[in-house]
Amino acid sequence: MIERALISVFDKSGLDAFARGLAELGVEIVASGGTATFIEELGLDVTRVDELTEVPELLGGRVKTLHPRIHAAILARRDREEDRAALEKNGIRPFDLVCVNLYPFQSVAARKDVREEEAVEMIDIGGPAMIRAAAKNFVHVLPICTPERYGSVVAELRERGSIGTPTRRALAAEAFAHTAAYEASIAAWFSDRETFPDRLILSLAKVVDLPYGENPHQRAAYYAEAGARRHLLSRVDQLAGKQLSFNNLNDLEAARALLREFTVPACSIVKHANPCGCALGHDVEEAFTKALTGDPVSAYGGIVAVNRRVEPELARKLADQFVEVIFAPDYTEEALELLRAKERTRILADRERRRGSPGERDLRRVIGGLLVQDADADVEDREGMDVVTSRVPQEPTWGDLLFGWRVVKHVASNAIVLAKDLQTIGIGIGQTSRVDAVRIALDKARELGHDPTGSVLASDGFFPFADGPSLALDAGIVALIQPGGSKRDSEVVEAVEQARAAMVFASRRHFRH
C-alpha cells in the first residue's frame, strides 16, 4: 500500500497529473519548498517538510530535507520491531513513496558563461540522499526519480492497489543509476582541467536501441555521454528512411570527422568506417561528382556526407546511386522530395557543424578497460611543415598535399592516399606493410581509370625504406607528404631527389586503428 508520499522535484513536468493521481488514490502528500507551493496551487492538500521537521529551510535552501525525521521515515524497515518502535517513540510516520529529481547541474555547468559559484549551487545534496535512501529500502519505499515513471506507477496502483516487487527493483536500479550518473557528471566537472585524472568516471545514457550490431546475431544500442554534451546524433534530424543501424552510426562518425577537416565545399564518401572517396569543389555537387569518380565501385552502399545544402541537381545524382545514408546541413524542398523517393535511404540533416576539439578524448574498449587518448583533432597548416627536398612544391601541388594529408589521417593504418586536383584517386587502406598500401593505392587508381602522373601521395606514417616512395615515383607521383622520423629518412629523401620530385615532412604521425 502507498499511503504517504514525499515529493521534492526541480523538474515539475508531469507533476500536476501525478499529484492529482496520488490524491485521488487517497495518498497523503508531503513536499518541500517550491514543490509544495506548486501542489497547493493545484488545489490539493499538502504538508510542507518544515512542518514535519519544525526547522525552516536554512542557508538559502541548502538545507531542507537533511533531517532525521525525514530520513528515518524513509529508511525504517517495517518488518523490524526495533525500527517500528523507534518511529513510534519519536513520533515519526513512515513514507511509502519518495519522488525526487535533482538540480540540473549538468545543463548549468555546460553553459560557456557559467560562473563556478553558479555550478556549485546546482550540486544537489539532499535530493540524492533521499533517492538513495528510498532505493536502499525499496522493499518498503518506492523510489521515483524521473517524470517518465509517473504514469506507470499511478496505473499500477489503480490496477493492483500496490506496487509489485519487479517494479520496485526496477525503480531502485534506476534510482542508483540516476544518482551515480549525477555524481559522475560532478566529478567530471571538477576534474575537467585534468586531461587524464586518476579515476575516470563515465556516465552514458541510452539514446536508441539499434536493430542489431555489426552483424545480425549481435544485439546493439547507441549510448551517449549523459548531460548536455553534444553527441553524434544530438543535433541531427532524420528526415526520411529506415532506422539507423550500428554500422550506419559507425560510418557516420567517420564521415563527419573527415568532413570537419574542410571549410570549403566538400564531400566524403565512407564505407566500413574508411573513406573510399573525398573531394573539394566549387560547390558540393562538384565535390560529390569528384568524390564518387574517385572510387565508384567502393562507394556502392556507402555513406555520403556534404557540408553545404543539397540542391535538386545534387539530389538527382544521389538518387541515381545506392547509398545507405545521406548527411548534409540542409536540403531544399525539391531536393528532399527527390531523395524521399528512395524509401530505404536514411536522410539526415546536420543542425550544427563543428570541428573536433583538441580537448576531446578518444576512448577505445579493451578487455577489462579503456585506452584513453587525446582526440587526433588538430588541423595542421603549411607553416608547421618542412620541405626536405631541393624541389619545393608549388601550387596546385601544395593544395593537393594538404588535402591528402587531411584525408589520410582518417584512413585505417597503414594508410596511403593519392590525390590530384583536390580529389582522392587511390586509397590504400589498413595494410600491415606500407609498401603494400602504396601498391594498392596505385593499382586502384589505375583500375578506375585515373592516371597517377602528376598526383601527390600522403602517408600516415613514415616510410621505413625507400621501396614505397620508389613505386610511387615510378608511377609519376610529383610530391609526397609524410611525418618523417625513420632511421632511413636520408635514403627516402635521396630517392625522391633523384626522381626530381618534392617531399614534405609534416612532423606529425596520424595512425588510425
Coordinates of C-alpha atoms in Angstrom, one line a residue:
M1 CA 0.0 0.0 0.0
I2 CA 1.1 3.5 -0.7
E3 CA -0.4 5.8 2.0
R4 CA 2.2 8.6 2.3
A5 CA 4.4 10.2 -0.3
L6 CA 7.3 12.6 -0.1
I7 CA 7.8 14.8 -3.2
S8 CA 10.7 17.2 -3.9
V9 CA 11.4 17.9 -7.5
F10 CA 13.2 20.6 -9.5
D11 CA 11.7 19.5 -12.8
K12 CA 7.9 19.8 -12.4
S13 CA 6.9 18.4 -15.7
G14 CA 4.1 15.9 -15.3
L15 CA 3.8 16.7 -11.6
D16 CA 0.3 18.0 -11.8
A17 CA -1.2 14.8 -13.2
F18 CA 1.0 12.7 -10.8
A19 CA 0.0 14.6 -7.7
R20 CA -3.7 14.5 -8.7
G21 CA -3.4 10.8 -9.3
L22 CA -1.9 10.2 -5.9
A23 CA -4.5 12.4 -4.2
E24 CA -7.4 10.5 -5.9
L25 CA -5.9 7.3 -4.5
G26 CA -6.0 8.8 -1.0
V27 CA -2.2 9.2 -0.7
E28 CA -1.1 11.9 1.8
I29 CA 1.5 14.2 0.2
V30 CA 4.4 15.8 1.9
A31 CA 6.5 18.2 -0.2
S32 CA 9.4 20.6 0.1
G33 CA 9.6 24.4 -0.7
G34 CA 8.6 25.1 -4.3
T35 CA 7.2 21.7 -4.9
A36 CA 4.7 22.2 -2.0
T37 CA 3.7 25.6 -3.4
F38 CA 3.1 24.0 -6.9
I39 CA 0.9 21.3 -5.4
E40 CA -1.0 23.8 -3.3
E41 CA -1.7 25.9 -6.4
L42 CA -3.3 22.7 -7.9
G43 CA -5.8 22.9 -5.0
L44 CA -4.5 19.7 -3.4
D45 CA -3.8 19.2 0.3
V46 CA -0.1 19.1 1.0
T47 CA 2.1 19.1 4.2
R48 CA 5.3 21.1 4.0
V49 CA 8.5 19.5 5.0
D50 CA 9.3 22.2 7.5
E51 CA 6.1 21.5 9.3
L52 CA 7.4 18.0 10.0
T53 CA 10.9 18.9 10.9
E54 CA 9.9 22.1 12.7
V55 CA 13.0 23.6 11.2
P56 CA 12.8 26.2 8.5
E57 CA 14.9 25.9 5.3
L58 CA 18.4 27.0 6.2
L59 CA 21.4 28.5 4.3
G60 CA 19.4 29.9 1.4
G61 CA 17.8 26.5 0.7
R62 CA 20.9 24.4 1.1
V63 CA 19.4 22.5 4.0
K64 CA 15.7 21.5 3.5
T65 CA 15.3 17.7 3.9
L66 CA 18.5 16.8 5.7
H67 CA 16.8 15.8 8.9
P68 CA 16.3 12.6 11.0
R69 CA 12.5 13.0 10.8
I70 CA 12.8 12.7 7.0
H71 CA 15.4 10.1 6.6
A72 CA 14.1 7.9 9.4
A73 CA 10.7 7.9 7.7
I74 CA 12.4 6.7 4.5
L75 CA 14.8 4.2 5.9
A76 CA 12.7 2.4 8.5
R77 CA 12.2 -1.3 7.9
R78 CA 8.6 -2.0 8.6
D79 CA 9.3 -5.7 9.3
R80 CA 11.7 -4.9 12.1
E81 CA 10.2 -4.4 15.5
E82 CA 13.0 -2.2 16.7
D83 CA 12.6 0.2 13.6
R84 CA 8.8 0.5 14.2
A85 CA 9.5 1.2 17.9
A86 CA 12.0 3.9 17.1
L87 CA 9.5 5.6 14.8
E88 CA 6.7 5.4 17.4
K89 CA 9.0 6.7 20.1
N90 CA 9.9 9.8 18.1
G91 CA 6.5 10.4 16.6
I92 CA 7.6 9.7 13.0
R93 CA 5.3 8.3 10.3
P94 CA 7.0 6.4 7.5
F95 CA 6.9 7.3 3.8
D96 CA 5.9 4.7 1.3
L97 CA 6.9 6.6 -1.8
V98 CA 9.7 9.1 -2.4
C99 CA 9.6 11.2 -5.6
V100 CA 12.7 13.3 -6.2
N101 CA 14.5 14.7 -9.2
L102 CA 17.7 16.7 -8.9
Y103 CA 19.0 20.2 -9.6
P104 CA 20.1 20.4 -13.3
F105 CA 23.8 20.5 -12.6
Q106 CA 24.8 19.1 -16.0
S107 CA 22.9 21.6 -18.1
V108 CA 24.0 24.6 -16.0
A109 CA 27.7 23.5 -15.7
A110 CA 27.8 23.0 -19.5
R111 CA 27.0 26.7 -20.2
K112 CA 30.0 28.5 -21.6
D113 CA 29.3 31.6 -19.5
V114 CA 28.6 29.8 -16.2
R115 CA 30.4 31.1 -13.1
E116 CA 31.9 28.5 -10.8
E117 CA 29.6 29.5 -7.9
E118 CA 26.6 29.0 -10.1
A119 CA 27.6 25.5 -11.0
V120 CA 28.4 24.7 -7.4
E121 CA 25.0 25.8 -6.2
M122 CA 23.5 23.3 -8.6
I123 CA 25.1 20.4 -6.8
D124 CA 22.2 18.7 -5.1
I125 CA 22.9 17.2 -1.7
G126 CA 19.5 16.4 -0.1
G127 CA 18.0 15.0 -3.3
P128 CA 20.5 12.2 -3.9
A129 CA 20.4 11.3 -0.2
M130 CA 16.6 10.8 -0.3
I131 CA 16.7 8.9 -3.6
R132 CA 19.4 6.5 -2.3
A133 CA 17.7 6.0 1.0
A134 CA 14.4 5.1 -0.7
A135 CA 16.2 2.8 -3.2
K136 CA 18.0 1.1 -0.4
N137 CA 14.7 0.5 1.4
F138 CA 12.9 -0.4 -1.9
V139 CA 11.0 -3.3 -0.3
H140 CA 9.1 -0.8 1.7
V141 CA 9.6 2.6 -0.1
L142 CA 9.1 3.2 -3.8
P143 CA 11.8 5.5 -5.3
I144 CA 10.9 7.6 -8.3
C145 CA 13.4 9.9 -9.9
T146 CA 12.1 10.6 -13.4
P147 CA 8.7 12.1 -14.6
E148 CA 8.6 9.3 -17.2
R149 CA 7.6 6.9 -14.4
Y150 CA 4.7 8.8 -13.0
G151 CA 2.1 7.4 -15.4
S152 CA 3.0 3.7 -15.0
V153 CA 3.2 4.0 -11.2
V154 CA -0.3 5.5 -10.9
A155 CA -1.6 3.0 -13.3
E156 CA -0.2 0.1 -11.3
L157 CA -1.6 1.5 -8.1
R158 CA -5.0 1.8 -9.7
E159 CA -4.9 -1.7 -11.1
R160 CA -3.4 -3.6 -8.2
G161 CA -3.7 -1.3 -5.2
S162 CA 0.0 -1.7 -4.6
I163 CA 3.4 -1.9 -6.3
G164 CA 4.9 -5.3 -7.1
T165 CA 8.4 -6.4 -6.4
P166 CA 9.5 -6.3 -10.1
T167 CA 8.6 -2.6 -10.3
R168 CA 10.2 -1.8 -7.0
R169 CA 13.5 -3.5 -8.0
A170 CA 13.5 -1.8 -11.4
L171 CA 12.9 1.6 -9.9
A172 CA 15.6 1.0 -7.3
A173 CA 18.1 0.2 -10.0
E174 CA 17.1 3.3 -11.9
A175 CA 17.5 5.4 -8.8
F176 CA 21.0 4.2 -8.1
A177 CA 21.9 4.6 -11.8
H178 CA 20.5 8.1 -11.7
T179 CA 22.4 9.3 -8.7
A180 CA 25.6 7.6 -10.0
A181 CA 25.3 9.4 -13.3
Y182 CA 24.7 12.7 -11.4
E183 CA 27.8 12.2 -9.3
A184 CA 29.8 11.2 -12.3
S185 CA 29.0 14.5 -14.1
I186 CA 30.0 16.4 -11.0
A187 CA 33.3 14.5 -10.7
A188 CA 34.0 15.1 -14.4
W189 CA 33.4 18.8 -14.0
F190 CA 35.8 19.1 -11.1
S191 CA 38.4 17.1 -12.9
D192 CA 37.9 18.9 -16.2
R193 CA 41.3 20.6 -16.0
E194 CA 43.0 17.2 -15.7
T195 CA 43.5 15.5 -19.1
F196 CA 43.9 12.1 -17.5
P197 CA 42.6 12.0 -13.9
D198 CA 43.5 9.1 -11.6
R199 CA 39.9 8.0 -11.8
L200 CA 37.8 8.3 -14.9
I201 CA 34.1 8.2 -14.3
L202 CA 31.8 8.0 -17.3
S203 CA 28.0 8.2 -17.4
L204 CA 26.2 7.0 -20.5
A205 CA 22.5 7.2 -21.3
K206 CA 20.8 5.1 -23.9
V207 CA 19.7 7.1 -26.9
V208 CA 18.2 4.4 -29.0
D209 CA 18.0 0.6 -29.4
L210 CA 19.5 -0.5 -32.7
P211 CA 18.2 -3.3 -35.0
Y212 CA 21.4 -5.3 -34.4
G213 CA 25.2 -4.8 -34.1
E214 CA 27.9 -5.1 -36.7
N215 CA 26.3 -8.5 -37.6
P216 CA 22.7 -9.6 -37.3
H217 CA 23.4 -12.1 -34.4
Q218 CA 24.7 -9.2 -32.2
R219 CA 22.3 -7.1 -30.1
A220 CA 23.1 -3.4 -30.0
A221 CA 22.2 0.1 -28.7
Y222 CA 23.6 3.6 -29.0
Y223 CA 24.6 5.3 -25.8
A224 CA 25.7 8.9 -25.4
E225 CA 27.6 10.7 -22.6
A226 CA 25.0 11.9 -20.1
G227 CA 24.3 15.6 -19.7
A228 CA 24.2 18.5 -22.1
R229 CA 27.3 17.5 -24.0
R230 CA 26.8 17.2 -27.8
H231 CA 27.0 13.7 -29.2
L232 CA 26.8 12.1 -32.6
L233 CA 23.0 12.4 -33.0
S234 CA 22.2 15.2 -30.6
R235 CA 21.7 17.8 -33.4
V236 CA 20.9 15.5 -36.2
D237 CA 17.3 15.2 -37.6
Q238 CA 16.4 12.1 -39.6
L239 CA 14.1 13.3 -42.4
A240 CA 13.4 10.0 -44.1
G241 CA 14.4 6.4 -44.5
K242 CA 14.9 3.3 -42.4
Q243 CA 16.1 3.2 -38.8
L244 CA 19.8 3.9 -38.5
S245 CA 21.9 0.8 -37.9
F246 CA 25.1 0.2 -35.8
N247 CA 27.2 0.2 -38.9
N248 CA 25.5 3.4 -40.2
L249 CA 26.4 5.2 -37.0
N250 CA 30.0 3.9 -37.1
D251 CA 30.3 5.1 -40.7
L252 CA 28.5 8.4 -39.9
E253 CA 31.1 9.2 -37.2
A254 CA 33.9 8.6 -39.7
A255 CA 32.2 10.6 -42.5
R256 CA 31.6 13.6 -40.1
A257 CA 35.1 13.5 -38.8
L258 CA 36.6 13.7 -42.3
L259 CA 34.1 16.4 -43.4
R260 CA 35.1 18.6 -40.4
E261 CA 38.6 18.9 -41.8
F262 CA 37.3 21.3 -44.5
T263 CA 35.6 24.7 -44.6
V264 CA 35.2 24.9 -48.4
P265 CA 32.5 22.8 -50.2
A266 CA 33.5 19.1 -49.6
C267 CA 32.1 15.6 -49.9
S268 CA 33.2 12.5 -48.1
I269 CA 32.0 9.0 -49.0
V270 CA 32.6 6.4 -46.3
K271 CA 32.2 2.6 -46.2
H272 CA 33.3 0.3 -43.3
A273 CA 34.5 3.4 -41.4
N274 CA 37.0 4.3 -44.1
P275 CA 36.8 7.0 -46.8
C276 CA 36.5 5.5 -50.3
G277 CA 36.2 8.9 -51.9
C278 CA 36.7 12.5 -50.8
A279 CA 37.0 15.7 -52.8
L280 CA 36.7 19.5 -52.7
G281 CA 34.9 21.6 -55.3
H282 CA 33.4 25.0 -56.2
D283 CA 30.1 23.6 -54.8
V284 CA 29.1 20.3 -53.2
E285 CA 27.7 19.0 -56.4
E286 CA 31.1 19.2 -58.0
A287 CA 32.7 17.8 -54.8
F288 CA 30.3 14.8 -54.8
T289 CA 31.0 14.1 -58.5
K290 CA 34.7 14.1 -57.9
A291 CA 34.5 12.0 -54.7
L292 CA 32.3 9.4 -56.5
T293 CA 34.5 9.1 -59.5
G294 CA 37.5 8.6 -57.2
D295 CA 36.2 5.1 -56.5
P296 CA 32.6 4.5 -57.7
V297 CA 32.8 0.7 -57.0
S298 CA 33.6 1.1 -53.3
A299 CA 31.1 3.9 -52.9
Y300 CA 28.2 1.5 -53.6
G301 CA 26.2 1.2 -50.4
G302 CA 28.3 3.8 -48.5
I303 CA 27.5 7.0 -46.7
V304 CA 27.6 10.3 -48.5
A305 CA 28.3 13.4 -46.4
V306 CA 28.5 17.0 -47.7
N307 CA 29.0 20.3 -45.8
R308 CA 26.6 22.5 -47.8
R309 CA 22.9 22.4 -48.6
V310 CA 21.7 19.8 -51.1
E311 CA 20.2 21.4 -54.2
P312 CA 18.0 19.5 -56.7
E313 CA 20.9 18.9 -59.1
L314 CA 22.9 17.1 -56.4
A315 CA 19.8 15.2 -55.2
R316 CA 19.2 13.8 -58.7
K317 CA 22.8 12.5 -58.8
L318 CA 22.4 11.0 -55.3
A319 CA 19.1 9.4 -56.3
D320 CA 20.9 7.5 -59.1
Q321 CA 23.2 5.9 -56.6
F322 CA 22.7 3.2 -53.9
V323 CA 23.7 4.9 -50.7
E324 CA 22.8 3.9 -47.1
V325 CA 22.9 7.4 -45.6
I326 CA 22.9 11.0 -46.9
F327 CA 24.2 13.6 -44.5
A328 CA 24.0 17.3 -45.1
P329 CA 23.4 20.6 -43.2
D330 CA 20.2 21.2 -45.1
Y331 CA 18.1 20.3 -48.2
T332 CA 15.8 22.3 -50.5
E333 CA 12.2 21.1 -50.5
E334 CA 12.6 19.9 -54.1
A335 CA 15.8 18.0 -53.3
L336 CA 14.2 16.4 -50.3
E337 CA 11.2 15.3 -52.4
L338 CA 13.6 13.7 -54.9
L339 CA 15.5 11.8 -52.2
R340 CA 12.5 10.7 -50.3
A341 CA 11.5 8.6 -53.3
K342 CA 14.3 6.2 -52.2
E343 CA 12.4 4.9 -49.2
R344 CA 15.3 2.9 -47.7
T345 CA 17.9 5.7 -47.8
R346 CA 18.3 7.4 -44.5
I347 CA 18.3 11.2 -45.0
L348 CA 20.0 13.2 -42.2
A349 CA 20.1 16.9 -41.6
D350 CA 23.0 18.2 -39.5
R351 CA 21.9 21.2 -37.4
E352 CA 25.3 22.0 -36.3
R353 CA 28.7 21.6 -37.9
R354 CA 31.7 21.9 -35.6
R355 CA 35.3 20.8 -35.6
G356 CA 36.5 18.3 -33.1
S357 CA 38.1 20.0 -30.1
P358 CA 41.7 19.2 -29.1
G359 CA 40.4 18.8 -25.6
E360 CA 38.2 15.8 -26.5
R361 CA 39.2 12.3 -25.5
D362 CA 39.2 9.2 -27.7
L363 CA 38.2 6.0 -25.9
R364 CA 38.9 2.5 -27.1
R365 CA 37.4 -0.6 -25.4
V366 CA 39.9 -3.3 -24.5
I367 CA 39.5 -6.4 -22.2
G368 CA 38.5 -5.0 -18.8
G369 CA 39.2 -1.4 -19.5
L370 CA 39.6 1.6 -21.8
L371 CA 42.5 3.0 -23.7
V372 CA 42.2 6.8 -23.4
Q373 CA 44.0 9.4 -25.6
D374 CA 43.6 12.9 -26.9
A375 CA 41.5 13.0 -30.0
D376 CA 43.5 13.5 -33.2
A377 CA 41.6 16.7 -33.9
D378 CA 44.3 19.3 -34.6
V379 CA 44.4 20.7 -38.1
E380 CA 48.0 21.2 -39.3
D381 CA 48.9 24.0 -41.7
R382 CA 51.7 24.5 -44.1
E383 CA 53.7 26.7 -41.8
G384 CA 54.5 23.9 -39.5
M385 CA 55.8 21.6 -42.2
D386 CA 59.3 21.2 -43.6
V387 CA 60.2 20.7 -47.3
V388 CA 63.1 18.3 -47.2
T389 CA 64.0 18.2 -50.9
S390 CA 65.6 20.8 -53.2
R391 CA 62.4 20.9 -55.2
V392 CA 59.8 23.0 -53.4
P393 CA 56.1 22.2 -54.1
Q394 CA 54.2 24.9 -55.9
E395 CA 50.5 25.4 -56.4
P396 CA 48.4 23.5 -57.1
T397 CA 50.6 20.7 -55.7
W398 CA 50.7 22.3 -52.2
G399 CA 46.9 22.3 -52.1
D400 CA 46.8 18.6 -53.1
L401 CA 49.4 17.7 -50.4
L402 CA 47.5 19.5 -47.7
F403 CA 44.2 17.9 -48.9
G404 CA 45.7 14.4 -49.0
W405 CA 47.3 14.9 -45.6
R406 CA 43.9 15.8 -44.1
V407 CA 42.3 12.7 -45.7
V408 CA 44.9 10.2 -44.8
K409 CA 44.5 10.8 -41.0
H410 CA 41.0 9.3 -41.4
V411 CA 42.1 6.1 -43.2
A412 CA 43.0 2.9 -41.2
S413 CA 46.8 2.4 -40.9
N414 CA 49.0 1.7 -42.7
A415 CA 47.3 4.3 -45.0
I416 CA 48.3 5.8 -48.3
V417 CA 46.2 8.4 -50.2
L418 CA 46.8 9.5 -53.8
A419 CA 45.3 12.9 -54.6
K420 CA 45.0 15.0 -57.7
D421 CA 43.1 18.2 -58.2
L422 CA 41.7 18.1 -54.7
Q423 CA 40.3 14.6 -55.3
T424 CA 41.3 11.2 -54.0
I425 CA 42.2 8.9 -56.9
G426 CA 43.6 5.9 -55.0
I427 CA 43.5 4.8 -51.3
G428 CA 45.5 2.0 -49.7
I429 CA 43.7 1.1 -46.5
G430 CA 44.8 -0.9 -43.4
Q431 CA 47.8 -2.8 -44.6
T432 CA 50.5 -4.2 -42.3
S433 CA 53.1 -3.3 -44.9
R434 CA 53.4 0.3 -46.0
V435 CA 54.8 -0.7 -49.4
D436 CA 51.7 -2.8 -49.9
A437 CA 49.5 0.2 -49.1
V438 CA 51.3 2.1 -51.8
R439 CA 50.9 -0.7 -54.3
I440 CA 47.1 -1.0 -53.6
A441 CA 46.6 2.8 -53.9
L442 CA 48.3 2.8 -57.3
D443 CA 46.6 -0.3 -58.5
K444 CA 43.1 1.1 -57.5
A445 CA 43.9 4.4 -59.3
R446 CA 44.8 2.7 -62.5
E447 CA 41.9 0.2 -62.4
L448 CA 39.5 3.0 -62.0
G449 CA 40.9 5.0 -65.0
H450 CA 43.0 7.5 -63.1
D451 CA 46.5 8.5 -64.2
P452 CA 48.8 8.8 -61.2
T453 CA 51.1 11.1 -63.2
G454 CA 51.1 14.5 -61.6
S455 CA 49.4 13.3 -58.4
V456 CA 50.6 13.5 -54.8
L457 CA 51.0 10.9 -52.1
A458 CA 50.1 11.2 -48.4
S459 CA 51.3 8.6 -45.9
D460 CA 50.0 8.5 -42.3
G461 CA 53.3 7.2 -41.1
F462 CA 57.0 7.4 -42.1
F463 CA 58.5 5.2 -44.8
P464 CA 60.9 2.7 -43.2
F465 CA 62.5 2.1 -46.6
A466 CA 62.6 3.8 -49.9
D467 CA 60.7 1.0 -51.7
G468 CA 57.2 2.6 -51.2
P469 CA 58.2 6.0 -52.4
S470 CA 60.1 4.5 -55.4
L471 CA 57.0 2.7 -56.5
A472 CA 55.0 5.9 -56.4
L473 CA 57.8 7.9 -58.1
D474 CA 58.0 5.4 -60.9
A475 CA 54.2 5.9 -61.4
G476 CA 54.6 9.6 -61.9
I477 CA 54.0 11.0 -58.4
V478 CA 55.3 14.5 -58.2
A479 CA 55.3 15.1 -54.4
L480 CA 54.9 13.2 -51.2
I481 CA 53.9 14.2 -47.6
Q482 CA 54.7 12.0 -44.6
P483 CA 55.7 12.5 -40.9
G484 CA 59.3 11.6 -41.3
G485 CA 61.3 10.1 -38.4
S486 CA 62.6 6.9 -40.0
K487 CA 66.2 5.8 -39.4
R488 CA 66.4 5.7 -43.2
D489 CA 64.9 9.1 -43.9
S490 CA 68.1 10.1 -45.8
E491 CA 67.6 7.2 -48.2
V492 CA 64.0 8.1 -48.8
V493 CA 64.9 11.7 -49.4
E494 CA 67.6 10.7 -51.8
A495 CA 65.2 8.6 -53.8
V496 CA 62.8 11.5 -54.1
E497 CA 65.7 13.8 -55.0
Q498 CA 66.8 11.5 -57.8
A499 CA 63.3 11.5 -59.2
R500 CA 63.3 15.3 -59.1
A501 CA 60.1 15.2 -57.0
A502 CA 59.3 17.1 -53.8
M503 CA 58.8 15.8 -50.3
V504 CA 57.3 17.4 -47.2
F505 CA 57.8 16.2 -43.6
A506 CA 54.7 17.1 -41.6
S507 CA 56.4 16.1 -38.4
R508 CA 53.3 14.5 -37.0
R509 CA 52.1 10.9 -37.4
H510 CA 48.4 10.1 -37.9
F511 CA 48.0 6.4 -37.2
R512 CA 44.4 5.2 -37.0
H513 CA 43.4 1.8 -35.7

